């Protein structure tokens, strides 16, 4: 039988991008071809033939009943659970904006993850110094937008003045992209009225190397500021491990008029992750990160941060089904603790009143989501999520002068409750 060269195309099931350099072989024959940049393969075959498709990054597949011109979707060999919102396919992916960050192209290093939002359309920054920056999205801010990272891990600030928003807890260099869902329409990622922001930290880089790493360092003359960072990762059998460490020391910067703006801070952070792949379909990942801020000056506030410590632990499990209506399952639990000490010891108001606040916030929660493929057009995501937040803290004041500005013979001590043992529990069911 005479056969013409037929074309088939290979596409990544998740990213919908063409797959190049895949080898296609007609089983039981010597016919083989390699896909080009557009994911196209030109090969002689008939519908009765079984085609064997192999690629380093994808699962080896035997397929029969392939018609010429057909598009074949391939599954990634390794999958990462941190990315729950997937690229490109609007059925699976509700994210309306994706922002990738490339630090090599940027001239100035971002001071924290909040600053990454400054270039995104529709966003503005609420600054309380160089350290604490809150993104505001289309005039929604603070609790109106639900900021999380890696598809659901949350940490709530402890400070009532928001000196420690979640953006200070993640290294900007770790954020590989920012996913944005505008508006209150999504239920899959927790409740929100303004929108959802998911910062994806992409640590498990797709290398087959046993061990790799990098060290980077930056200096800015304005403010005499230093950034240092080390990243390491390794693979061992079914384990993949990664870690990073970063240190920042920023001085007060000088504005255009030569005025020094009190905005200096020192911070230190690290993140450790361990993943274990039981097989191609099951993966478990544990992550632990801590960050420490010291002597943070907030030009826009009445007090400065003395200490800011945070710890976040998260555990993710991901299961992908081979075939059938049930497509997979993701589960996540996390726990975060933030404690924060602020005072006015470096401020002019110190002469009148000494004030120091010690506050803390604990956030923990989890999420369970199942994915069903009802038919080719409909997918159902169902699940439950839980977020628990509790905060406590108090402020101590020592009043040294009276209203007229005269020193008191006996300074008066006060203790104020800042959060009054407050807590919020959120439970949700979605489908
Ligand atoms: Cu504070």
Coordinates of C-alpha atoms and ligand atoms in Angstrom, one line a residue:
X1 CA 0.0 0.0 0.0
X2 CA 1.3 3.4 -0.9
X3 CA 1.5 5.8 1.9
X4 CA 2.1 9.6 1.8
X5 CA 3.9 11.5 4.5
X6 CA 1.2 12.3 7.1
X7 CA 1.5 15.0 9.7
X8 CA 0.6 14.7 13.4
X9 CA 1.2 17.4 16.0
X10 CA 2.3 17.1 19.6
X11 CA 1.1 19.5 22.2
X12 CA 1.7 19.7 26.0
X13 CA -1.6 18.9 27.7
X14 CA -1.2 21.6 30.4
X15 CA 0.7 24.4 28.8
X16 CA -0.8 23.8 25.3
X17 CA 2.6 24.5 23.9
X18 CA 4.1 22.5 21.0
X19 CA 6.5 19.8 21.9
X20 CA 9.7 19.7 20.0
X21 CA 12.4 16.9 19.8
X22 CA 10.0 14.1 20.6
X23 CA 10.7 10.8 18.8
X24 CA 7.9 9.0 17.1
X25 CA 8.4 5.4 16.0
X26 CA 6.1 3.1 14.1
X27 CA 6.1 0.0 16.2
X28 CA 7.6 -3.1 14.5
X29 CA 9.2 -1.0 11.8
X30 CA 12.3 1.1 11.4
X31 CA 10.3 4.2 10.6
X32 CA 10.9 7.0 13.0
X33 CA 10.9 10.8 13.0
X34 CA 11.5 13.7 15.4
X35 CA 9.1 16.6 16.0
X36 CA 10.1 20.1 14.9
X37 CA 9.8 23.4 16.7
X38 CA 6.1 23.6 16.0
X39 CA 5.6 20.1 17.4
X40 CA 4.9 18.7 14.0
X41 CA 6.0 15.2 12.9
X42 CA 6.0 14.0 9.3
X43 CA 5.9 10.3 9.1
X44 CA 4.5 7.4 7.0
X45 CA 1.9 5.4 8.9
X46 CA -1.5 3.9 8.6
X47 CA -4.3 3.9 11.2
X48 CA -3.6 0.3 12.1
X49 CA -0.1 1.2 13.2
X50 CA 0.9 1.7 16.8
X51 CA 3.0 4.8 17.3
X52 CA 5.4 4.9 20.1
X53 CA 6.1 8.5 21.3
X54 CA 9.0 9.2 23.5
X55 CA 10.5 12.4 25.0
X56 CA 12.7 13.0 28.0
X57 CA 10.1 15.1 29.7
X58 CA 7.0 13.2 28.8
X59 CA 5.6 9.8 29.5
X60 CA 6.4 7.2 26.9
X61 CA 3.2 6.3 25.1
X62 CA 2.0 3.8 22.7
X63 CA -0.9 5.0 20.6
X64 CA -3.0 3.4 18.0
X65 CA -5.9 4.5 15.8
X66 CA -4.1 7.8 15.1
X67 CA -5.5 9.6 12.1
X68 CA -3.2 11.8 10.0
X69 CA -3.5 15.4 11.0
X70 CA -4.4 14.6 14.5
X71 CA -3.2 16.6 17.5
X72 CA -1.8 14.5 20.4
X73 CA -1.7 15.8 23.9
X74 CA 1.1 14.6 26.1
X75 CA 1.4 14.5 29.8
X76 CA 4.4 15.9 31.6
X77 CA 6.6 13.2 33.1
X78 CA 7.1 15.2 36.3
X79 CA 4.4 17.5 37.6
X80 CA 4.7 20.1 40.2
X81 CA 2.0 20.6 42.7
X82 CA 2.7 24.2 43.4
X83 CA 1.1 25.2 40.1
X84 CA -2.5 24.5 40.5
X85 CA -3.6 27.1 38.0
X86 CA -2.4 25.9 34.7
X87 CA -1.4 27.8 31.7
X88 CA -3.4 28.4 28.6
X89 CA -6.4 26.2 28.8
X90 CA -9.4 28.2 29.9
X91 CA -11.3 25.1 30.9
X92 CA -8.8 24.3 33.6
X93 CA -7.3 27.6 34.1
X94 CA -9.2 30.6 35.5
X95 CA -6.2 32.9 35.7
X96 CA -6.8 35.9 33.6
X97 CA -3.3 37.4 33.9
X98 CA 0.0 35.7 34.2
X99 CA 3.1 37.7 35.0
X100 CA 6.4 36.1 34.6
X101 CA 9.4 37.8 36.2
X102 CA 12.8 37.8 34.8
X103 CA 15.3 39.3 37.2
X104 CA 18.2 39.2 34.8
X105 CA 16.4 41.8 32.6
X106 CA 15.7 44.1 35.5
X107 CA 18.1 46.8 36.4
X108 CA 17.0 47.3 40.0
X109 CA 16.4 44.4 42.3
X110 CA 13.0 44.4 43.9
X111 CA 13.1 45.0 47.6
X112 CA 10.4 42.5 48.4
X113 CA 7.7 40.5 46.6
X114 CA 5.2 43.4 46.9
X115 CA 7.4 45.5 44.5
X116 CA 6.8 42.9 41.8
X117 CA 3.3 44.2 41.4
X118 CA 4.4 47.7 40.5
X119 CA 4.7 46.9 36.8
X120 CA 1.5 45.0 36.5
X121 CA -1.5 46.7 34.8
X122 CA -4.2 47.7 37.2
X123 CA -2.0 47.5 40.3
X124 CA -0.6 50.1 42.5
X125 CA 1.5 49.8 45.6
X126 CA 0.6 50.9 49.1
X127 CA 4.0 51.6 50.7
X128 CA 4.9 51.8 54.3
X129 CA 8.6 52.0 53.8
X130 CA 10.9 49.9 51.6
X131 CA 10.1 46.6 53.4
X132 CA 6.3 46.6 53.6
X133 CA 4.4 47.0 50.4
X134 CA 0.9 45.9 49.8
X135 CA -0.4 45.6 46.3
X136 CA -3.8 47.2 45.5
X137 CA -5.7 45.8 42.5
X138 CA -8.2 48.0 40.8
X139 CA -8.9 49.9 44.0
X140 CA -9.4 46.7 46.0
X141 CA -6.9 46.2 48.8
X142 CA -6.0 44.4 52.0
X143 CA -8.6 41.8 52.9
X144 CA -10.6 42.5 49.7
X145 CA -8.0 40.6 47.7
X146 CA -6.9 37.2 48.6
X147 CA -3.2 36.9 48.3
X148 CA -1.7 33.4 48.6
X149 CA 1.2 31.5 47.2
X150 CA 1.6 28.1 45.7
X151 CA -2.1 27.7 45.1
X152 CA -3.4 28.2 48.6
X153 CA -0.8 28.7 51.3
X154 CA -1.7 31.8 53.3
X155 CA -0.1 33.8 56.0
X156 CA -1.9 36.7 57.6
X157 CA 0.0 39.7 59.0
X158 CA 0.2 40.2 62.7
X159 CA 0.7 44.0 62.7
X160 CA -2.4 46.1 62.9
X161 CA -0.6 48.7 60.8
X162 CA 0.2 46.0 58.2
X163 CA 4.0 46.4 58.5
X164 CA 4.3 42.7 57.7
X165 CA 2.0 41.8 54.7
X166 CA 2.3 38.4 53.1
X167 CA 4.5 39.9 50.4
X168 CA 7.3 40.3 53.0
X169 CA 7.3 36.6 53.7
X170 CA 8.3 35.4 50.3
X171 CA 11.5 36.2 48.5
X172 CA 10.9 38.1 45.3
X173 CA 13.5 36.0 43.5
X174 CA 11.5 32.9 44.3
X175 CA 8.4 34.1 42.6
X176 CA 8.5 32.7 39.1
X177 CA 5.1 34.1 38.2
X178 CA 2.1 35.8 39.5
X179 CA -1.4 34.6 38.6
X180 CA -4.3 36.9 38.9
X181 CA -8.0 36.2 38.9
X182 CA -9.9 39.4 38.8
X183 CA -13.3 39.9 40.5
X184 CA -15.3 37.9 43.0
X185 CA -16.2 35.1 40.6
X186 CA -13.9 32.3 41.7
X187 CA -14.7 29.9 44.5
X188 CA -11.9 27.5 44.0
X189 CA -9.3 29.5 45.8
X190 CA -11.1 30.7 48.8
X191 CA -13.4 33.7 49.4
X192 CA -12.6 37.1 48.0
X193 CA -14.4 40.2 46.9
X194 CA -11.7 41.9 44.8
X195 CA -9.7 39.1 43.3
X196 CA -7.2 36.4 43.9
X197 CA -3.4 36.7 43.6
X198 CA -1.4 33.5 43.5
X199 CA 2.4 33.9 43.7
X200 CA 3.9 30.7 42.3
X201 CA 7.4 29.9 43.7
X202 CA 9.0 27.5 41.3
X203 CA 11.8 25.7 43.1
X204 CA 12.0 22.3 41.6
X205 CA 13.6 23.4 38.3
X206 CA 13.4 20.8 35.6
X207 CA 16.9 19.5 35.5
X208 CA 18.1 16.0 35.4
X209 CA 21.3 17.0 37.1
X210 CA 22.0 15.4 40.4
X211 CA 22.9 18.6 42.0
X212 CA 22.9 22.2 40.9
X213 CA 22.9 25.7 42.4
X214 CA 23.6 29.3 42.0
X215 CA 24.8 32.3 44.0
X216 CA 23.9 35.8 43.2
X217 CA 24.7 39.1 44.7
X218 CA 23.6 42.7 44.1
X219 CA 24.5 46.2 45.3
X220 CA 22.7 49.5 45.0
X221 CA 24.7 52.7 45.7
X222 CA 21.6 54.7 46.7
X223 CA 21.1 53.6 50.3
X224 CA 24.2 51.5 50.3
X225 CA 22.1 48.4 49.8
X226 CA 23.1 44.8 49.5
X227 CA 21.3 41.6 48.4
X228 CA 22.8 38.1 48.6
X229 CA 21.3 34.9 47.7
X230 CA 22.1 31.2 47.4
X231 CA 20.0 28.6 45.7
X232 CA 20.6 24.8 45.7
X233 CA 18.8 21.9 44.5
X234 CA 19.3 18.2 44.1
X235 CA 17.7 15.0 42.9
X236 CA 18.2 11.6 44.4
X237 CA 16.1 8.7 43.2
X238 CA 12.5 9.6 44.0
X239 CA 13.5 12.6 46.1
X240 CA 14.0 16.1 45.0
X241 CA 15.3 18.7 47.4
X242 CA 15.7 22.4 47.1
X243 CA 16.7 25.2 49.3
X244 CA 17.4 28.9 49.1
X245 CA 18.8 31.5 51.4
X246 CA 18.7 35.2 51.0
X247 CA 19.9 38.2 52.9
X248 CA 19.1 41.9 52.4
X249 CA 20.6 44.9 54.0
X250 CA 19.1 48.2 52.8
X251 CA 20.0 51.7 53.9
X252 CA 17.9 54.8 53.9
X253 CA 17.5 55.9 50.3
X254 CA 18.0 59.5 49.1
X255 CA 15.1 61.0 47.1
X256 CA 15.5 63.4 44.2
X257 CA 15.9 66.4 46.4
X258 CA 18.7 64.8 48.4
X259 CA 16.6 64.1 51.4
X260 CA 17.2 60.9 53.2
X261 CA 14.0 58.8 53.6
X262 CA 13.9 56.6 56.7
X263 CA 13.4 53.2 54.9
X264 CA 16.3 51.0 55.9
X265 CA 15.8 47.4 56.9
X266 CA 17.7 44.1 57.3
X267 CA 16.1 40.8 56.4
X268 CA 17.0 37.2 56.2
X269 CA 15.1 34.4 54.8
X270 CA 15.3 30.8 53.8
X271 CA 13.1 28.2 52.2
X272 CA 13.5 24.4 52.2
X273 CA 11.5 22.0 50.1
X274 CA 11.5 18.2 49.8
X275 CA 9.4 16.4 47.3
X276 CA 8.9 12.6 47.0
X277 CA 7.4 11.0 43.9
X278 CA 6.0 7.6 44.8
X279 CA 5.5 7.0 41.1
X280 CA 4.5 9.0 38.1
X281 CA 1.0 9.7 39.5
X282 CA 1.7 10.4 43.2
X283 CA 3.7 13.1 44.7
X284 CA 4.1 14.6 48.1
X285 CA 5.9 17.8 48.9
X286 CA 6.8 19.4 52.1
X287 CA 8.0 23.0 52.5
X288 CA 9.3 25.1 55.3
X289 CA 10.2 28.7 55.1
X290 CA 11.2 31.4 57.6
X291 CA 11.9 35.0 57.3
X292 CA 13.2 37.5 59.7
X293 CA 13.1 41.3 59.5
X294 CA 15.1 43.5 61.8
X295 CA 15.2 47.3 62.4
X296 CA 12.7 48.1 59.7
X297 CA 11.9 51.8 59.3
X298 CA 8.5 52.8 58.0
X299 CA 8.6 56.3 56.7
X300 CA 4.8 56.4 56.4
X301 CA 3.9 55.2 59.9
X302 CA 4.1 56.2 63.5
X303 CA 6.3 53.3 64.6
X304 CA 9.2 51.2 63.3
X305 CA 9.5 47.4 63.3
X306 CA 11.9 46.1 65.8
X307 CA 11.5 42.4 65.0
X308 CA 9.4 40.6 62.5
X309 CA 9.6 36.8 62.4
X310 CA 7.6 34.4 60.3
X311 CA 7.5 30.6 59.8
X312 CA 5.4 28.8 57.3
X313 CA 5.0 25.1 56.9
X314 CA 3.1 23.5 54.0
X315 CA 2.4 20.0 52.9
X316 CA 1.0 19.2 49.4
X317 CA -0.1 15.9 47.9
X318 CA -1.0 15.4 44.3
X319 CA -2.5 12.5 42.5
X320 CA -3.2 12.2 38.8
X321 CA -5.4 9.4 37.5
X322 CA -4.4 7.5 34.4
X323 CA -7.8 7.3 32.7
X324 CA -11.5 7.5 33.4
X325 CA -13.7 10.3 34.6
X326 CA -11.8 10.9 37.8
X327 CA -8.8 13.0 36.8
X328 CA -7.0 13.6 40.0
X329 CA -6.8 14.9 43.5
X330 CA -4.9 17.6 45.2
X331 CA -4.6 18.1 49.0
X332 CA -2.9 20.8 50.9
X333 CA -2.4 21.8 54.5
X334 CA -0.4 24.7 55.9
X335 CA 0.5 26.5 59.1
X336 CA 2.0 29.9 59.5
X337 CA 3.0 31.9 62.5
X338 CA 4.0 35.6 62.4
X339 CA 5.3 37.5 65.4
X340 CA 6.0 41.2 65.3
X341 CA 7.4 43.8 67.6
X342 CA 7.2 47.5 66.9
X343 CA 8.1 50.6 68.8
X344 CA 8.6 54.3 68.5
X345 CA 12.0 54.4 70.2
X346 CA 13.6 56.1 67.1
X347 CA 10.8 58.6 66.7
X348 CA 10.3 62.2 68.0
X349 CA 7.2 61.1 69.8
X350 CA 9.3 58.9 72.0
X351 CA 10.1 62.0 74.3
X352 CA 6.4 62.2 75.1
X353 CA 5.2 58.6 75.0
X354 CA 7.2 55.4 74.9
X355 CA 5.2 52.7 73.0
X356 CA 6.0 49.1 72.2
X357 CA 3.7 46.5 70.7
X358 CA 4.1 42.8 70.6
X359 CA 1.7 41.1 68.3
X360 CA 1.3 37.7 66.7
X361 CA -0.8 35.9 64.2
X362 CA -1.4 32.2 63.5
X363 CA -3.0 31.1 60.2
X364 CA -3.6 27.5 59.4
X365 CA -5.8 25.8 56.8
X366 CA -6.1 23.3 54.1
X367 CA -7.8 22.4 50.9
X368 CA -8.9 19.2 49.2
X369 CA -9.9 19.3 45.6
X370 CA -10.9 16.6 43.1
X371 CA -11.1 17.0 39.4
X372 CA -13.6 15.2 37.2
X373 CA -13.7 15.1 33.4
X374 CA -17.4 14.7 32.6
X375 CA -16.8 14.9 28.9
X376 CA -14.6 16.7 26.5
X377 CA -16.1 20.1 27.2
X378 CA -16.9 19.9 30.9
X379 CA -14.7 19.6 33.9
X380 CA -15.9 19.6 37.4
X381 CA -13.7 20.7 40.3
X382 CA -15.1 20.0 43.7
X383 CA -13.7 20.3 47.1
X384 CA -13.5 21.9 50.5
X385 CA -11.3 24.5 52.0
X386 CA -10.6 25.8 55.5
X387 CA -8.8 28.9 56.7
X388 CA -8.3 29.7 60.4
X389 CA -6.8 32.8 61.6
X390 CA -6.1 33.9 65.2
X391 CA -4.3 37.0 66.4
X392 CA -3.3 38.4 69.7
X393 CA -1.1 41.0 71.1
X394 CA -0.7 44.0 73.3
X395 CA 0.8 47.5 73.4
X396 CA 2.6 49.0 76.3
X397 CA 2.7 52.8 76.7
X398 CA 4.6 54.9 79.1
X399 CA 3.3 58.5 79.1
X400 CA 6.1 60.8 80.1
X401 CA 4.7 64.2 79.4
X402 CA 1.3 65.7 79.9
X403 CA -0.8 67.4 77.2
X404 CA 0.9 70.7 77.7
X405 CA 4.3 69.1 77.1
X406 CA 5.5 69.3 80.7
X407 CA 7.3 66.2 82.0
X408 CA 5.3 64.1 84.5
X409 CA 6.9 63.5 87.9
X410 CA 5.6 60.0 87.7
X411 CA 5.3 58.5 84.2
X412 CA 2.0 56.6 83.7
X413 CA 1.9 53.1 82.4
X414 CA -0.8 51.7 80.1
X415 CA -1.5 48.4 78.6
X416 CA -3.8 48.2 75.6
X417 CA -5.1 45.0 73.9
X418 CA -4.3 45.2 70.2
X419 CA -6.2 42.2 68.8
X420 CA -8.2 41.1 71.8
X421 CA -7.7 37.4 71.1
X422 CA -9.5 37.7 67.8
X423 CA -10.1 34.9 65.4
X424 CA -11.7 34.2 62.0
X425 CA -12.7 30.7 60.9
X426 CA -13.6 30.1 57.3
X427 CA -15.0 26.9 55.9
X428 CA -16.0 26.4 52.3
X429 CA -17.4 23.8 49.9
X430 CA -17.2 24.3 46.2
X431 CA -18.1 22.5 43.0
Ligands
LIG1 CU1 3.8 46.9 63.2

